[in-house]
Amino acid sequence: MQASKALAAGEWKKATEFIHSIKSGKLWQNPIPSRQCFQRQIQEEGLRTYLFTYAPYYDTLSVATLSSMFELTDRKVAAIVSKMISHEELQAALDQVNSFHHLQEGR
């Protein structure tokens, strides 16, 4: 529950810490690759959750800023945002020339 609350607040690192603190040997049979893969998924879902939650409050968001916040590459952030736009999960336009994510009114 604490991990989901942290993720909803855009705090992917806290969410990762909460999940990694779960005591289950079977969950992490091969700990290093499993944790790294899981952390990447948390980062990506953290970005998606952040955009669902906070996009209505922004006129523009920089891909570089989101990349820094979630420690993902600019390319990965742009791919996630593009997918959300194409699936109509996010009413926005991606200005790839200027690396800005322009959110449209009336979400």
Coordinates of N, CA and C in Angstrom, one line a residue:
M1 N 0.8 -1.2 0.0 CA 0.0 0.0 0.0 C 0.9 1.3 0.0
Q2 N 1.9 1.2 0.8 CA 2.8 2.4 0.9 C 3.5 2.6 -0.5
A3 N 3.9 1.5 -1.2 CA 4.5 1.7 -2.5 C 3.6 2.3 -3.5
S4 N 2.3 1.9 -3.5 CA 1.4 2.5 -4.4 C 1.1 4.0 -4.1
K5 N 1.1 4.4 -2.9 CA 1.0 5.8 -2.5 C 2.2 6.6 -3.0
A6 N 3.4 6.0 -2.8 CA 4.6 6.7 -3.2 C 4.6 6.9 -4.7
L7 N 4.2 5.8 -5.4 CA 4.2 5.9 -6.9 C 3.2 6.9 -7.4
A8 N 2.0 7.0 -6.8 CA 1.0 8.0 -7.2 C 1.5 9.4 -7.0
A9 N 2.5 9.6 -6.0 CA 3.1 10.9 -5.8 C 4.3 11.2 -6.6
G10 N 4.6 10.2 -7.5 CA 5.7 10.4 -8.4 C 7.1 10.1 -7.8
E11 N 7.0 9.4 -6.6 CA 8.2 9.1 -5.9 C 8.6 7.6 -6.1
W12 N 9.1 7.3 -7.3 CA 9.4 6.0 -7.7 C 10.5 5.3 -6.9
K13 N 11.4 6.1 -6.4 CA 12.5 5.6 -5.6 C 12.0 5.0 -4.2
K14 N 11.1 5.8 -3.6 CA 10.4 5.3 -2.4 C 9.6 4.0 -2.6
A15 N 8.9 4.0 -3.7 CA 8.1 2.8 -4.1 C 9.0 1.6 -4.2
T16 N 10.1 1.8 -4.9 CA 11.1 0.7 -5.1 C 11.6 0.2 -3.7
E17 N 12.0 1.2 -2.9 CA 12.5 0.8 -1.5 C 11.4 0.0 -0.8
F18 N 10.2 0.4 -0.8 CA 9.1 -0.4 -0.1 C 9.0 -1.8 -0.6
I19 N 9.0 -1.9 -2.0 CA 8.9 -3.2 -2.6 C 10.1 -4.1 -2.3
H20 N 11.3 -3.5 -2.4 CA 12.5 -4.3 -2.1 C 12.6 -4.7 -0.7
S21 N 11.9 -4.0 0.2 CA 12.0 -4.4 1.6 C 11.1 -5.6 2.0
I22 N 10.3 -6.0 1.1 CA 9.4 -7.2 1.3 C 10.4 -8.4 1.5
K23 N 10.1 -9.1 2.6 CA 10.9 -10.3 2.9 C 10.4 -11.5 2.2
S24 N 10.9 -11.9 1.1 CA 10.5 -13.1 0.4 C 11.6 -13.6 -0.5
G25 N 12.3 -14.6 0.0 CA 13.4 -15.2 -0.8 C 13.0 -15.7 -2.1
K26 N 11.8 -16.2 -2.3 CA 11.4 -16.8 -3.5 C 11.1 -15.6 -4.5
L27 N 10.7 -14.5 -4.1 CA 10.4 -13.3 -4.9 C 11.7 -12.9 -5.7
W28 N 12.8 -13.0 -5.0 CA 14.1 -12.5 -5.6 C 15.1 -13.7 -5.7
Q29 N 14.8 -14.7 -6.5 CA 15.7 -15.9 -6.6 C 17.0 -15.5 -7.2
N30 N 17.0 -14.6 -8.2 CA 18.2 -14.1 -8.8 C 18.2 -12.6 -8.6
P31 N 18.6 -12.1 -7.4 CA 18.3 -10.8 -7.0 C 18.7 -9.6 -7.8
I32 N 19.9 -9.6 -8.3 CA 20.4 -8.4 -9.0 C 19.6 -8.2 -10.3
P33 N 19.6 -9.1 -11.3 CA 18.8 -8.8 -12.5 C 17.3 -8.6 -12.3
S34 N 16.8 -9.4 -11.3 CA 15.3 -9.2 -11.1 C 15.0 -7.8 -10.5
R35 N 15.8 -7.4 -9.6 CA 15.6 -6.1 -8.9 C 15.8 -5.0 -10.0
Q36 N 16.8 -5.1 -10.8 CA 17.1 -4.0 -11.8 C 15.9 -4.0 -12.8
C37 N 15.4 -5.1 -13.2 CA 14.3 -5.1 -14.2 C 13.1 -4.6 -13.5
F38 N 12.8 -5.0 -12.3 CA 11.7 -4.5 -11.5 C 11.7 -3.0 -11.3
Q39 N 12.9 -2.5 -11.0 CA 13.1 -1.1 -10.8 C 12.8 -0.3 -12.0
R40 N 13.2 -0.8 -13.2 CA 13.0 -0.1 -14.5 C 11.4 -0.1 -14.7
Q41 N 10.7 -1.1 -14.4 CA 9.3 -1.1 -14.6 C 8.6 -0.1 -13.6
I42 N 9.1 0.0 -12.4 CA 8.6 1.0 -11.5 C 8.8 2.4 -12.0
Q43 N 10.0 2.6 -12.5 CA 10.3 3.9 -13.1 C 9.3 4.3 -14.2
E44 N 9.1 3.4 -15.1 CA 8.2 3.6 -16.2 C 6.8 3.8 -15.8
E45 N 6.3 2.9 -14.9 CA 5.0 3.1 -14.4 C 4.8 4.3 -13.5
G46 N 5.9 4.7 -12.8 CA 5.9 5.9 -12.0 C 5.7 7.1 -13.0
L47 N 6.4 7.1 -14.1 CA 6.2 8.2 -15.1 C 4.8 8.2 -15.6
R48 N 4.2 7.1 -15.9 CA 2.8 7.0 -16.4 C 1.9 7.5 -15.3
T49 N 2.1 7.1 -14.1 CA 1.2 7.5 -13.0 C 1.3 9.0 -12.8
Y50 N 2.5 9.5 -12.8 CA 2.8 11.0 -12.7 C 2.0 11.8 -13.7
L51 N 2.1 11.3 -15.0 CA 1.4 12.0 -16.1 C -0.1 11.9 -15.9
F52 N -0.6 10.8 -15.5 CA -2.1 10.6 -15.3 C -2.5 11.6 -14.2
T53 N -1.7 11.7 -13.2 CA -2.1 12.5 -12.0 C -1.9 14.0 -12.2
Y54 N -0.8 14.4 -12.8 CA -0.4 15.8 -12.8 C -0.5 16.5 -14.1
A55 N -0.6 15.8 -15.2 CA -0.7 16.4 -16.6 C -1.7 17.5 -16.7
P56 N -2.9 17.4 -16.0 CA -3.9 18.5 -16.2 C -3.4 19.8 -15.6
Y57 N -2.4 19.8 -14.8 CA -1.9 21.0 -14.1 C -0.8 21.7 -14.8
Y58 N -0.4 21.2 -15.9 CA 0.8 21.7 -16.7 C 0.3 22.1 -18.1
D59 N 0.9 23.2 -18.6 CA 0.7 23.5 -20.0 C 1.8 22.8 -20.8
T60 N 3.0 22.8 -20.3 CA 4.1 22.0 -21.0 C 4.9 21.3 -19.9
L61 N 5.5 20.2 -20.4 CA 6.4 19.5 -19.6 C 7.6 19.1 -20.5
S62 N 8.8 19.3 -20.0 CA 10.0 19.0 -20.7 C 10.3 17.5 -20.6
V63 N 10.6 16.9 -21.7 CA 11.1 15.5 -21.7 C 12.3 15.4 -20.9
A64 N 13.2 16.3 -21.0 CA 14.4 16.3 -20.2 C 14.2 16.3 -18.7
T65 N 13.2 17.1 -18.3 CA 12.8 17.2 -16.9 C 12.2 15.8 -16.4
L66 N 11.3 15.3 -17.2 CA 10.7 14.0 -16.8 C 11.8 12.9 -16.8
S67 N 12.7 13.0 -17.8 CA 13.8 12.0 -17.9 C 14.7 12.1 -16.6
S68 N 14.9 13.3 -16.1 CA 15.7 13.4 -14.9 C 15.0 13.0 -13.7
M69 N 13.7 13.3 -13.6 CA 12.9 12.9 -12.4 C 12.8 11.4 -12.3
F70 N 12.6 10.7 -13.4 CA 12.4 9.2 -13.3 C 13.7 8.4 -13.7
E71 N 14.8 9.1 -14.0 CA 16.0 8.5 -14.4 C 15.9 7.5 -15.5
L72 N 15.2 8.0 -16.6 CA 15.0 7.3 -17.8 C 15.6 8.1 -18.9
T73 N 16.0 7.5 -20.0 CA 16.5 8.3 -21.1 C 15.4 9.1 -21.8
D74 N 15.8 10.2 -22.4 CA 14.9 11.1 -23.1 C 14.1 10.2 -24.1
R75 N 14.8 9.3 -24.8 CA 14.1 8.5 -25.8 C 13.0 7.6 -25.2
K76 N 13.3 7.0 -24.0 CA 12.3 6.2 -23.3 C 11.1 7.0 -22.9
V77 N 11.4 8.2 -22.3 CA 10.3 9.1 -21.9 C 9.4 9.4 -23.1
A78 N 10.0 9.8 -24.2 CA 9.3 10.2 -25.4 C 8.5 9.0 -25.9
A79 N 9.0 7.8 -25.8 CA 8.3 6.6 -26.3 C 7.1 6.3 -25.4
I80 N 7.3 6.5 -24.1 CA 6.1 6.2 -23.2 C 5.0 7.3 -23.4
V81 N 5.4 8.5 -23.5 CA 4.5 9.6 -23.8 C 3.8 9.4 -25.1
S82 N 4.5 9.1 -26.1 CA 3.9 8.8 -27.4 C 2.9 7.7 -27.4
K83 N 3.2 6.7 -26.7 CA 2.3 5.5 -26.6 C 1.0 5.9 -25.8
M84 N 1.2 6.7 -24.8 CA 0.0 7.2 -24.0 C -0.9 8.1 -24.9
I85 N -0.2 8.9 -25.7 CA -1.0 9.8 -26.6 C -1.7 8.9 -27.6
S86 N -1.0 8.0 -28.2 CA -1.7 7.1 -29.3 C -2.8 6.3 -28.7
H87 N -2.7 5.9 -27.5 CA -3.8 5.1 -26.8 C -4.8 6.0 -26.2
E88 N -4.7 7.3 -26.4 CA -5.7 8.3 -25.9 C -5.8 8.2 -24.4
E89 N -4.7 7.9 -23.8 CA -4.6 8.0 -22.3 C -4.2 9.4 -21.8
L90 N -3.7 10.1 -22.8 CA -3.1 11.5 -22.5 C -3.4 12.4 -23.6
Q91 N -4.1 13.5 -23.4 CA -4.4 14.4 -24.4 C -3.3 15.4 -24.5
A92 N -2.4 15.2 -25.4 CA -1.2 16.0 -25.5 C -0.6 15.9 -26.9
A93 N 0.4 16.7 -27.1 CA 1.2 16.6 -28.4 C 2.7 16.6 -27.9
L94 N 3.5 15.8 -28.7 CA 4.9 15.7 -28.4 C 5.7 16.5 -29.4
D95 N 6.3 17.6 -29.0 CA 7.1 18.4 -29.8 C 8.5 17.9 -29.8
Q96 N 8.9 17.0 -30.7 CA 10.2 16.3 -30.6 C 11.3 17.2 -31.1
V97 N 11.0 18.3 -31.8 CA 12.1 19.2 -32.2 C 12.6 19.9 -31.0
N98 N 11.8 20.4 -30.1 CA 12.2 21.1 -29.0 C 12.2 20.3 -27.7
S99 N 12.0 19.0 -27.8 CA 11.9 18.1 -26.7 C 11.0 18.5 -25.6
F100 N 9.8 19.1 -26.0 CA 8.8 19.5 -25.0 C 7.6 18.7 -25.2
H101 N 6.9 18.4 -24.2 CA 5.7 17.7 -24.2 C 4.6 18.7 -23.9
H102 N 3.8 19.0 -24.9 CA 2.8 20.0 -24.8 C 1.5 19.4 -24.5
L103 N 0.9 19.7 -23.3 CA -0.4 19.2 -22.9 C -1.5 20.1 -23.4
Q104 N -2.5 19.5 -24.0 CA -3.6 20.2 -24.5 C -4.6 20.5 -23.4
E105 N -5.4 21.5 -23.6 CA -6.5 21.9 -22.7 C -7.6 20.8 -22.7
G106 N -8.4 20.8 -21.6 CA -9.6 20.0 -21.5 C -9.4 18.5 -21.5
R107 N -8.4 18.1 -20.7 CA -8.2 16.6 -20.5 C -9.4 15.9 -20.0

